[in-house]
mmCIF file of C-alpha atoms (C1' of nucleotides) in Angstrom:
data_model
loop_
_atom_site.group_PDB
_atom_site.id
_atom_site.type_symbol
_atom_site.label_atom_id
_atom_site.label_comp_id
_atom_site.label_asym_id
_atom_site.label_seq_id
_atom_site.Cartn_x
_atom_site.Cartn_y
_atom_site.Cartn_z
ATOM 1 C CA MET A 1493 100.757 69.667 79.609
ATOM 2 C CA ASN A 1494 101.906 68.134 82.996
ATOM 3 C CA GLY A 1495 100.338 65.300 84.857
ATOM 4 C CA ALA A 1496 98.668 67.494 87.475
ATOM 5 C CA ALA A 1497 96.691 69.449 84.837
ATOM 6 C CA GLU A 1498 95.695 66.147 83.181
ATOM 7 C CA SER A 1499 94.410 64.532 86.384
ATOM 8 C CA ILE A 1500 92.607 67.671 87.394
ATOM 9 C CA LEU A 1501 90.879 68.118 83.997
ATOM 10 C CA ALA A 1502 89.959 64.409 84.030
ATOM 11 C CA VAL A 1503 88.075 64.865 87.321
ATOM 12 C CA VAL A 1504 86.364 68.030 86.127
ATOM 13 C CA ALA A 1505 85.280 66.238 83.006
ATOM 14 C CA ARG A 1506 83.419 63.666 85.122
ATOM 15 C CA VAL A 1507 81.139 66.231 86.784
ATOM 16 C CA PRO A 1508 77.730 65.556 85.349
ATOM 17 C CA ARG A 1509 75.384 68.174 83.956
ATOM 18 C CA GLY A 1510 73.264 69.913 86.570
ATOM 19 C CA LYS A 1511 75.788 69.250 89.295
ATOM 20 C CA VAL A 1512 78.766 71.177 90.734
ATOM 21 C CA THR A 1513 81.961 70.434 92.719
ATOM 22 C CA THR A 1514 84.442 72.501 94.477
ATOM 23 C CA TYR A 1515 88.076 73.457 93.803
ATOM 24 C CA GLY A 1516 89.273 71.626 96.998
ATOM 25 C CA ALA A 1517 87.248 68.408 96.137
ATOM 26 C CA VAL A 1518 88.690 68.381 92.586
ATOM 27 C CA ALA A 1519 92.223 68.756 93.979
ATOM 28 C CA GLU A 1520 91.748 65.924 96.432
ATOM 29 C CA GLN A 1521 90.065 63.628 93.964
ATOM 30 C CA ALA A 1522 92.890 64.444 91.444
ATOM 31 C CA GLY A 1523 95.479 63.236 93.884
ATOM 32 C CA TRP A 1524 96.731 66.669 94.927
ATOM 33 C CA PRO A 1525 95.192 67.295 98.385
ATOM 34 C CA ARG A 1526 95.242 70.928 99.629
ATOM 35 C CA ARG A 1527 96.088 72.174 96.215
ATOM 36 C CA ALA A 1528 92.821 74.012 95.462
ATOM 37 C CA ARG A 1529 94.731 76.936 94.097
ATOM 38 C CA LEU A 1530 96.342 74.716 91.482
ATOM 39 C CA VAL A 1531 92.852 73.753 90.147
ATOM 40 C CA GLY A 1532 91.990 77.466 89.914
ATOM 41 C CA ARG A 1533 95.182 78.034 87.875
ATOM 42 C CA VAL A 1534 94.630 75.188 85.532
ATOM 43 C CA LEU A 1535 90.983 76.126 84.885
ATOM 44 C CA GLY A 1536 92.030 79.782 84.352
ATOM 45 C CA ALA A 1537 94.532 78.714 81.743
ATOM 46 C CA LEU A 1538 92.058 76.594 79.699
ATOM 47 C CA PRO A 1539 92.076 77.388 75.987
ATOM 48 C CA ALA A 1540 88.984 79.033 74.533
ATOM 49 C CA GLY A 1541 87.793 76.011 72.583
ATOM 50 C CA SER A 1542 88.108 73.552 75.513
ATOM 51 C CA HIS A 1543 85.078 71.289 76.134
ATOM 52 C CA VAL A 1544 85.939 70.904 79.817
ATOM 53 C CA PRO A 1545 82.960 72.007 82.050
ATOM 54 C CA TRP A 1546 84.923 74.440 84.090
ATOM 55 C CA HIS A 1547 81.701 76.223 85.090
ATOM 56 C CA ARG A 1548 80.711 73.242 87.290
ATOM 57 C CA VAL A 1549 83.531 74.104 89.631
ATOM 58 C CA VAL A 1550 82.707 76.517 92.456
ATOM 59 C CA ALA A 1551 84.490 77.677 95.599
ATOM 60 C CA ALA A 1552 84.027 76.167 99.132
ATOM 61 C CA GLY A 1553 80.454 76.496 100.358
ATOM 62 C CA GLY A 1554 79.100 76.829 96.836
ATOM 63 C CA ARG A 1555 80.359 80.336 96.199
ATOM 64 C CA ILE A 1556 81.091 81.483 92.684
ATOM 65 C CA ALA A 1557 84.807 82.177 92.794
ATOM 66 C CA LEU A 1558 85.220 84.413 89.743
ATOM 67 C CA PRO A 1559 85.409 88.126 90.395
ATOM 68 C CA GLU A 1560 82.162 90.015 90.512
ATOM 69 C CA GLY A 1561 81.393 91.928 87.406
ATOM 70 C CA SER A 1562 83.705 89.756 85.291
ATOM 71 C CA ARG A 1563 82.425 88.254 81.973
ATOM 72 C CA ALA A 1564 83.496 84.754 82.995
ATOM 73 C CA ARG A 1565 81.406 84.957 86.239
ATOM 74 C CA GLU A 1566 78.343 85.898 84.257
ATOM 75 C CA LYS A 1567 79.024 83.095 81.763
ATOM 76 C CA GLN A 1568 79.416 80.529 84.564
ATOM 77 C CA MET A 1569 76.187 81.522 86.274
ATOM 78 C CA SER A 1570 74.172 81.490 83.000
ATOM 79 C CA ARG A 1571 75.595 78.145 82.038
ATOM 80 C CA LEU A 1572 74.744 76.652 85.433
ATOM 81 C CA ARG A 1573 71.151 78.000 85.303
ATOM 82 C CA GLN A 1574 70.831 76.728 81.813
ATOM 83 C CA GLU A 1575 71.444 73.191 83.121
ATOM 84 C CA GLY A 1576 69.099 73.553 85.995
ATOM 85 C CA VAL A 1577 71.423 74.667 88.785
ATOM 86 C CA ASP A 1578 69.919 77.373 90.963
ATOM 87 C CA VAL A 1579 72.392 80.315 91.500
ATOM 88 C CA SER A 1580 71.277 83.075 93.785
ATOM 89 C CA ALA A 1581 73.363 85.708 95.593
ATOM 90 C CA GLY A 1582 76.397 84.267 93.744
ATOM 91 C CA ARG A 1583 75.947 80.903 95.486
ATOM 92 C CA VAL A 1584 74.863 77.308 94.747
ATOM 93 C CA ASP A 1585 73.374 75.086 97.402
ATOM 94 C CA LEU A 1586 75.877 72.248 97.556
ATOM 95 C CA ARG A 1587 73.327 70.000 99.417
ATOM 96 C CA ARG A 1588 71.157 69.942 96.412
ATOM 97 C CA PHE A 1589 73.625 70.285 93.513
ATOM 98 C CA GLY A 1590 76.978 69.212 95.030
ATOM 99 C CA TRP A 1591 78.586 66.158 93.391
ATOM 100 C CA ARG A 1592 81.503 63.912 94.438
ATOM 101 C CA SER A 1593 83.099 61.208 92.507
ATOM 102 C CA PRO A 1594 82.120 57.630 93.528
ATOM 103 C CA ALA A 1595 85.809 56.707 93.332
ATOM 104 C CA VAL A 1596 86.329 58.628 96.620
ATOM 105 C CA ASP A 1597 83.941 56.330 98.511
ATOM 106 C CA LEU A 1598 85.397 53.263 96.867
ATOM 107 C CA ASP A 1599 88.936 54.230 97.939
ATOM 108 C CA ALA A 1600 87.682 54.877 101.406
ATOM 109 C CA TRP A 1601 86.104 51.561 101.494
ATOM 110 C CA LEU A 1602 89.241 49.786 100.290
ATOM 111 C CA TRP A 1603 91.272 51.528 102.882
ATOM 112 C CA ARG A 1604 88.850 50.555 105.671
ATOM 113 C CA VAL A 1605 89.136 46.848 104.651
ATOM 114 C CA GLY A 1606 92.878 47.116 104.658
ATOM 115 C CA ASP A 1607 93.105 48.558 108.116
ATOM 116 C CA GLU A 1608 91.586 45.428 109.567
ATOM 117 C CA ASN A 1609 94.872 43.566 109.364
ATOM 118 C "C1'" DT B 1139 116.222 88.264 93.629
ATOM 119 C "C1'" DA B 1140 112.248 89.418 96.582
ATOM 120 C "C1'" DA B 1141 107.527 90.541 97.163
ATOM 121 C "C1'" DT B 1142 102.920 90.232 95.772
ATOM 122 C "C1'" DT B 1143 98.972 87.900 93.923
ATOM 123 C "C1'" DG B 1144 95.328 84.710 93.364
ATOM 124 C "C1'" DA B 1145 89.063 81.119 89.572
ATOM 125 C "C1'" DC B 1146 91.296 78.321 97.219
ATOM 126 C "C1'" DC B 1147 90.435 75.847 102.036
ATOM 127 C "C1'" DG B 1148 89.666 74.508 106.842
ATOM 128 C "C1'" DA B 1149 90.137 75.646 111.490
ATOM 129 C "C1'" DT B 1150 89.450 79.034 114.831
ATOM 130 C "C1'" DC B 1151 87.773 83.015 117.265
ATOM 131 C "C1'" DA C 739 78.021 86.083 109.602
ATOM 132 C "C1'" DG C 740 82.629 88.089 109.177
ATOM 133 C "C1'" DA C 741 87.723 88.328 110.125
ATOM 134 C "C1'" DT C 742 92.202 86.223 110.685
ATOM 135 C "C1'" DC C 743 95.559 82.769 109.990
ATOM 136 C "C1'" DG C 744 98.401 79.269 108.075
ATOM 137 C "C1'" DG C 745 98.758 76.087 104.385
ATOM 138 C "C1'" DC C 746 99.748 75.972 99.394
ATOM 139 C "C1'" DC C 747 102.834 77.500 95.394
ATOM 140 C "C1'" DA C 748 103.371 79.106 90.317
ATOM 141 C "C1'" DA C 749 103.054 83.148 87.819
ATOM 142 C "C1'" DT C 750 103.559 87.869 87.766
ATOM 143 C "C1'" DT C 751 105.576 92.198 89.221
#
DNA sequence: TAATTGACCGATC
DNA sequence: AGATCGGCCAATT
């Protein structure tokens, strides 16, 4: 297990029930900006017994990224619905169900303060 | 060794 | 709304 996978899974593990985030957002929050594909690879390689809530990660714009007709896609949608997330036409409304780690805002705030000198 | 692929993304037209 | 493009890069072919 390398550090990238660990930091990525740590971010995914923080996504609360009933909320979703995106591959790109996870990558950014994990310290690997523009590495959305890395997030997809890591989640795709999760062992079967993992407790990581991979189903709360969707593609940009709220699209379900898994291939249509795949077992994993159906599982993701049913799990999301089970926790109260509306999924219609293979999409989730990020304005209602999107989630971002508070740490991002804190970092932004710290940066802004630092820029004043 | 080279080319292709993919659970991606944002900008641009 | 859909298509293209460049960025990204490890795994697979």
